[in-house]
Tab-separated table of C-alpha atoms in Angstrom:
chain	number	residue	atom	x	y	z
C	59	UNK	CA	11.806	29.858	-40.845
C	60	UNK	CA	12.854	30.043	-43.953
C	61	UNK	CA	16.223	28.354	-44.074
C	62	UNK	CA	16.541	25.117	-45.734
C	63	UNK	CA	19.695	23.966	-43.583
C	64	UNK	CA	17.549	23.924	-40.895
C	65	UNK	CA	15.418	21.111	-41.761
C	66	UNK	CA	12.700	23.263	-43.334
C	67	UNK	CA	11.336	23.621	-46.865
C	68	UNK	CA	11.068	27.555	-47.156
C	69	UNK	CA	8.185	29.587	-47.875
C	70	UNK	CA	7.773	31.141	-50.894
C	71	UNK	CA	6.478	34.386	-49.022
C	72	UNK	CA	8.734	36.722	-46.918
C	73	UNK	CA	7.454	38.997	-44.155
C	74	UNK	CA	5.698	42.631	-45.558
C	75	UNK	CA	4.649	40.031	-48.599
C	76	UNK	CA	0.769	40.884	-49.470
C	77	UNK	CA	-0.213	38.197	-51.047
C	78	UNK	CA	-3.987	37.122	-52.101
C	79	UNK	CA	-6.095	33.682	-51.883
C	80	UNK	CA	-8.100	33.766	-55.017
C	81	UNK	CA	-9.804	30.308	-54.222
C	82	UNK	CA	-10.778	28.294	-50.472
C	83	UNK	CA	-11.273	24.462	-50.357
C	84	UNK	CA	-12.216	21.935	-48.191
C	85	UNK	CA	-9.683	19.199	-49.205
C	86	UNK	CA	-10.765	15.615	-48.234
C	87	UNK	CA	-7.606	14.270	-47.838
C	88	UNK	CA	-6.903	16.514	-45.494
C	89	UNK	CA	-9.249	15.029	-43.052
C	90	UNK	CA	-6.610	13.317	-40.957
C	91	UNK	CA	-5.323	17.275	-39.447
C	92	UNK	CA	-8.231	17.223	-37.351
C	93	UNK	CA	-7.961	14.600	-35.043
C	94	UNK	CA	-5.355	15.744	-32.885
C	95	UNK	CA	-8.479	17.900	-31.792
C	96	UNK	CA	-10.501	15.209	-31.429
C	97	UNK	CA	-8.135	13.276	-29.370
C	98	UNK	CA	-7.835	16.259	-26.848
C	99	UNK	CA	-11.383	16.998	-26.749
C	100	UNK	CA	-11.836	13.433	-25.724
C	101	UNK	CA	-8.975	13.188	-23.130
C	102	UNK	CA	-7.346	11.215	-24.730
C	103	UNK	CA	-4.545	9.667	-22.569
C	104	UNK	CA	-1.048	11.384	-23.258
C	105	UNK	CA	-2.070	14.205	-25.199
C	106	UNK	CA	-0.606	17.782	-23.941
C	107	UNK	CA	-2.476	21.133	-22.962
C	108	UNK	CA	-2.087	23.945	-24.384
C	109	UNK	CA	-2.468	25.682	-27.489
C	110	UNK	CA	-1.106	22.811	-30.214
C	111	UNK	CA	-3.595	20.704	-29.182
C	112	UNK	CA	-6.561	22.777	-27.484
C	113	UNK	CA	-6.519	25.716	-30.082
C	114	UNK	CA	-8.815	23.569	-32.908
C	115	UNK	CA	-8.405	24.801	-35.891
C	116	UNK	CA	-9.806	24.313	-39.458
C	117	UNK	CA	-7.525	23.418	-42.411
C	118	UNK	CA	-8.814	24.565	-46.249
C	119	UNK	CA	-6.813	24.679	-49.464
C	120	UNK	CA	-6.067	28.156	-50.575
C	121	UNK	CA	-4.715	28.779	-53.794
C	122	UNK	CA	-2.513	31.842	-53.445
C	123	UNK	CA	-1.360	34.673	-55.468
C	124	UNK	CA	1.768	36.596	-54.904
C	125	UNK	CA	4.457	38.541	-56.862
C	126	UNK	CA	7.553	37.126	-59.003
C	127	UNK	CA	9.512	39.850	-57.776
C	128	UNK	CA	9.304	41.191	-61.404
C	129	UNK	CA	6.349	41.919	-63.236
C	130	UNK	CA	4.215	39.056	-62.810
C	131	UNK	CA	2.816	36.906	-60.434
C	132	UNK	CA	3.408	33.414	-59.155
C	133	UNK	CA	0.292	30.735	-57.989
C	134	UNK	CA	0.901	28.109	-55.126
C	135	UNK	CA	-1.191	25.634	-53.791
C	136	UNK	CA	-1.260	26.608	-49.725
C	137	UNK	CA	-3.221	24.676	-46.963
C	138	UNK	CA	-4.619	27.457	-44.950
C	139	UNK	CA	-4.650	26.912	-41.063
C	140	UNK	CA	-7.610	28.877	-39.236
C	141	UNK	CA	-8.788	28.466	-35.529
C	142	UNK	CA	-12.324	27.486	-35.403
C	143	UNK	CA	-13.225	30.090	-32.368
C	144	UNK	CA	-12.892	33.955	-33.835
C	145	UNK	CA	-11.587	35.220	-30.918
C	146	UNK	CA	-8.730	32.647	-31.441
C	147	UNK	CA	-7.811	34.094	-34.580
C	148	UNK	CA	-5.041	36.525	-33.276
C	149	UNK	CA	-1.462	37.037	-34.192
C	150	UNK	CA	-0.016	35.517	-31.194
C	151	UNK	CA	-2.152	32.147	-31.621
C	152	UNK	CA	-0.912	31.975	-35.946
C	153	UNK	CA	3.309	32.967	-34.429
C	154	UNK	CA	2.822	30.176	-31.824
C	155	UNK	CA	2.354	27.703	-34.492
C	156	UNK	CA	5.103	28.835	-36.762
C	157	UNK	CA	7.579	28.628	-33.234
C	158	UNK	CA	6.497	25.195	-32.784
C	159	UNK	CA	7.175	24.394	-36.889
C	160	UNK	CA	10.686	26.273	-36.386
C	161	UNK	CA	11.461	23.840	-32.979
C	162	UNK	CA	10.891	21.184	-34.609
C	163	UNK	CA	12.609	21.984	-38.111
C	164	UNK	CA	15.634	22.814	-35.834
C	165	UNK	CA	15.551	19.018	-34.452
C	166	UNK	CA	15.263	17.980	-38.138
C	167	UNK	CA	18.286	19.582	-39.355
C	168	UNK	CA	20.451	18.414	-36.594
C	169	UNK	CA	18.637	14.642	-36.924
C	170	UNK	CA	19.555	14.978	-41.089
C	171	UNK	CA	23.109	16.046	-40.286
C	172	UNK	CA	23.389	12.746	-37.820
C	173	UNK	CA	21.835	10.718	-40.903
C	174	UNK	CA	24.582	11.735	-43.281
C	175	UNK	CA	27.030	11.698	-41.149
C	176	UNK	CA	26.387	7.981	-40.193
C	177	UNK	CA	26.749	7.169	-43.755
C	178	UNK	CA	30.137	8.274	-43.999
C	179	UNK	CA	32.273	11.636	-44.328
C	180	UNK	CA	31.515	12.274	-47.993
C	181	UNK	CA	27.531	12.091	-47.853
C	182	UNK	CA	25.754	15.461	-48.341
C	183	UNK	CA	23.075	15.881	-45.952
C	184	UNK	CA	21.002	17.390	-49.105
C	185	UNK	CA	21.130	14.461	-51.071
C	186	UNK	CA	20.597	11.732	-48.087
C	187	UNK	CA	16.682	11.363	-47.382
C	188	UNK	CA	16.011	13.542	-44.285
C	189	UNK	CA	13.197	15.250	-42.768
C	190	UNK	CA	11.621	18.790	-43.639
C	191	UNK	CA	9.564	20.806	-42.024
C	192	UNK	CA	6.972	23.077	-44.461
C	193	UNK	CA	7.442	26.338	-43.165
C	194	UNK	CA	4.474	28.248	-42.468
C	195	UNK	CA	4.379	31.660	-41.848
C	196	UNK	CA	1.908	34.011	-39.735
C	197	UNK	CA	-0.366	36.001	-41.811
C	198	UNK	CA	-3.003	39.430	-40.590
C	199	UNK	CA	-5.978	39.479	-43.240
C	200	UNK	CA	-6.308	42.551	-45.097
C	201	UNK	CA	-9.772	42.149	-46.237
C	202	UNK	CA	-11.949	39.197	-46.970
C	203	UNK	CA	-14.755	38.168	-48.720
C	204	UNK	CA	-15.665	35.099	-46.603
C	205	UNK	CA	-15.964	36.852	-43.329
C	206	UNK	CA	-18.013	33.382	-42.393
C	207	UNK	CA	-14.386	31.653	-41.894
C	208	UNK	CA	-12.032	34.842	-41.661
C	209	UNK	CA	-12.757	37.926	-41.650
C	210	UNK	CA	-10.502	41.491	-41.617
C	211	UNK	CA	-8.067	42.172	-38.730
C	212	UNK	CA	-7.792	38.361	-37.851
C	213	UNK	CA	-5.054	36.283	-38.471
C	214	UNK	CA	-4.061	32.842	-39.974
C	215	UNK	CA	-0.890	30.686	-40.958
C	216	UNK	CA	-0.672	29.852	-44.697
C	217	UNK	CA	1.817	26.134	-45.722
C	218	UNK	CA	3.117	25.871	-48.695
C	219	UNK	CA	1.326	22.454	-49.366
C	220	UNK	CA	0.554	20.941	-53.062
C	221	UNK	CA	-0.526	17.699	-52.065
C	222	UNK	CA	-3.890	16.408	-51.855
C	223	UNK	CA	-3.611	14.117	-48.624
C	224	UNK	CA	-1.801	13.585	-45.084
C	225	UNK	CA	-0.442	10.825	-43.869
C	226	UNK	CA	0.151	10.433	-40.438
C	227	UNK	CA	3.775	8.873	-39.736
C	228	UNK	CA	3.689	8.941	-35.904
C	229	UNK	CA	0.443	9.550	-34.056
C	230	UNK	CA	-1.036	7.554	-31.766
C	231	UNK	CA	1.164	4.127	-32.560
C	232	UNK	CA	-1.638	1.922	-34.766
C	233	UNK	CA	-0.331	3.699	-37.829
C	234	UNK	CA	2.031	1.755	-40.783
C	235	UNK	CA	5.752	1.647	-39.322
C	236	UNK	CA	7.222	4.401	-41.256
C	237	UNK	CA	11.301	4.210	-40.216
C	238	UNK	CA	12.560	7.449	-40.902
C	239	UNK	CA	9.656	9.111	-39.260
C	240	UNK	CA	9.881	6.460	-36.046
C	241	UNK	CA	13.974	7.556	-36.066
C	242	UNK	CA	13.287	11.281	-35.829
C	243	UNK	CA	10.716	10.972	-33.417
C	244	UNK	CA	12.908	8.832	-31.162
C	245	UNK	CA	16.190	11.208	-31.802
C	246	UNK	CA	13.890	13.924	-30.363
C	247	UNK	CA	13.350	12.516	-27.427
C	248	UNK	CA	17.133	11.258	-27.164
C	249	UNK	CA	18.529	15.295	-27.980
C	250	UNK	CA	16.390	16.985	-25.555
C	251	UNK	CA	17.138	14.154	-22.792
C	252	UNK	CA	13.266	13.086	-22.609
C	253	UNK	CA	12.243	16.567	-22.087
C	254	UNK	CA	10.939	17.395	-25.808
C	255	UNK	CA	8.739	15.049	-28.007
C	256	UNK	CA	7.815	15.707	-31.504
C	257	UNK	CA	4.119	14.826	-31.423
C	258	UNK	CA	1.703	14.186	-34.520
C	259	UNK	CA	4.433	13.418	-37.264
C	260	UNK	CA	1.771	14.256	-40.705
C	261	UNK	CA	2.417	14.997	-43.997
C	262	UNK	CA	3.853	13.647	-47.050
C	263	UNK	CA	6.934	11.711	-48.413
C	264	UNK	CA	8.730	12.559	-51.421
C	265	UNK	CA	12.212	11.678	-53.146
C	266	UNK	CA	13.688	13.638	-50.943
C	267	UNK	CA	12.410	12.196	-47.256
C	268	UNK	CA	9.416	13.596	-45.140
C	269	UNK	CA	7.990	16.425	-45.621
C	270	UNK	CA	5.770	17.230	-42.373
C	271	UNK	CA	3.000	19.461	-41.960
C	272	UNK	CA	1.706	21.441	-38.386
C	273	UNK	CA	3.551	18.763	-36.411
């Protein structure tokens, strides 16, 4: 997931990349990622099974370490997704996540192409304000020092994430009316003939459109 064309701002780190997370946060802001959980633990009406919404996880800021490609290294600013039962902490649960980011990036690039191409023949889908999905990517832990929230052998997804709050675009329908979120939710449905949604629209919006986060 690491191509920009398809509606997804790239990770910094490649797969083979060991990388290290000098520093864990709790970020306050961040609050909001939690209660997709909440609304599935309560049964919340309309709410699917499965893993997006029944595997809860925990969401910290990590500030992470990893090579220039030269001689130095490079710091970014990472929100840090980790499943709140250990023996949920697998490789299979962090890839599942990063398949459901890459479905819905894929939607994104084709809803940005129908954006710009609405606007006429000469608009650049780059430069016309679009969705992005932040590309996470699947990571194994090589060693840790806070066993308490991950420890050695377990795995977690790592989002390239600067920004010290989420908004919630499209959740449960009581939230601001944000249109370019509302558009690409309802061109999701419309593409997949009712049979996809894109669920829990959250992140942050920038000059260049939405950027969304674990959606």
């Amino acid at each position: 997931l690491t191509d920009p064309a398809r509606g997804a701002r790239p990770s910094p780190f490649a797969e083979g990349d060991e990388i290290a997370v000098a520093e864990l946060e709790t970020v306050d802001g961040w609050e909001p990622m939690s209660w997709r959980y909440e609304r599935c633990a309560e049964g919340a009406h309309g709410w699917p099974q499965g893993a997006a919404c029944g595997r809860v996880r925990r969401f910290f800021g990590a500030r992470v370490i990893a090579s220039d490609g030269a001689d130095g290294f490079e710091e970014y600013l990472c929100m840090m997704h980790v499943a709140v039962a250990p023996q949920e902490r697998d490789l299979e649960g962090a890839t599942a996540a990063v398949d459901d980011a890459k479905d819905v990036a894929g939607y994104a690039h084709r809803f940005n192409l129908h954006a710009a191409k609405a606007l006429g023949e000469d608009a650049d889908p780059e430069e016309v304000p679009g969705i992005k999905v932040s590309a996470p990517v699947a990571c194994t832990v090589l060693g840790s020092s806070v066993p308490m929230v991950v420890d050695a052998g377990e795995s977690v997804t790592l989002t390239l994430y600067p920004a010290s709050e989420v908004h919630k675009f499209v959740f449960e329908g009581g939230e601001d009316f944000a249109e370019l979120a509302q558009a690409f939710f309802h061109f999701v449905a419309w593409a997949s003939g009712g049979r996809e949604l894109a669920c829990d629209l959250q992140g942050r919006e920038d000059e260049e459109g939405i950027v969304l986060v674990d959606p």
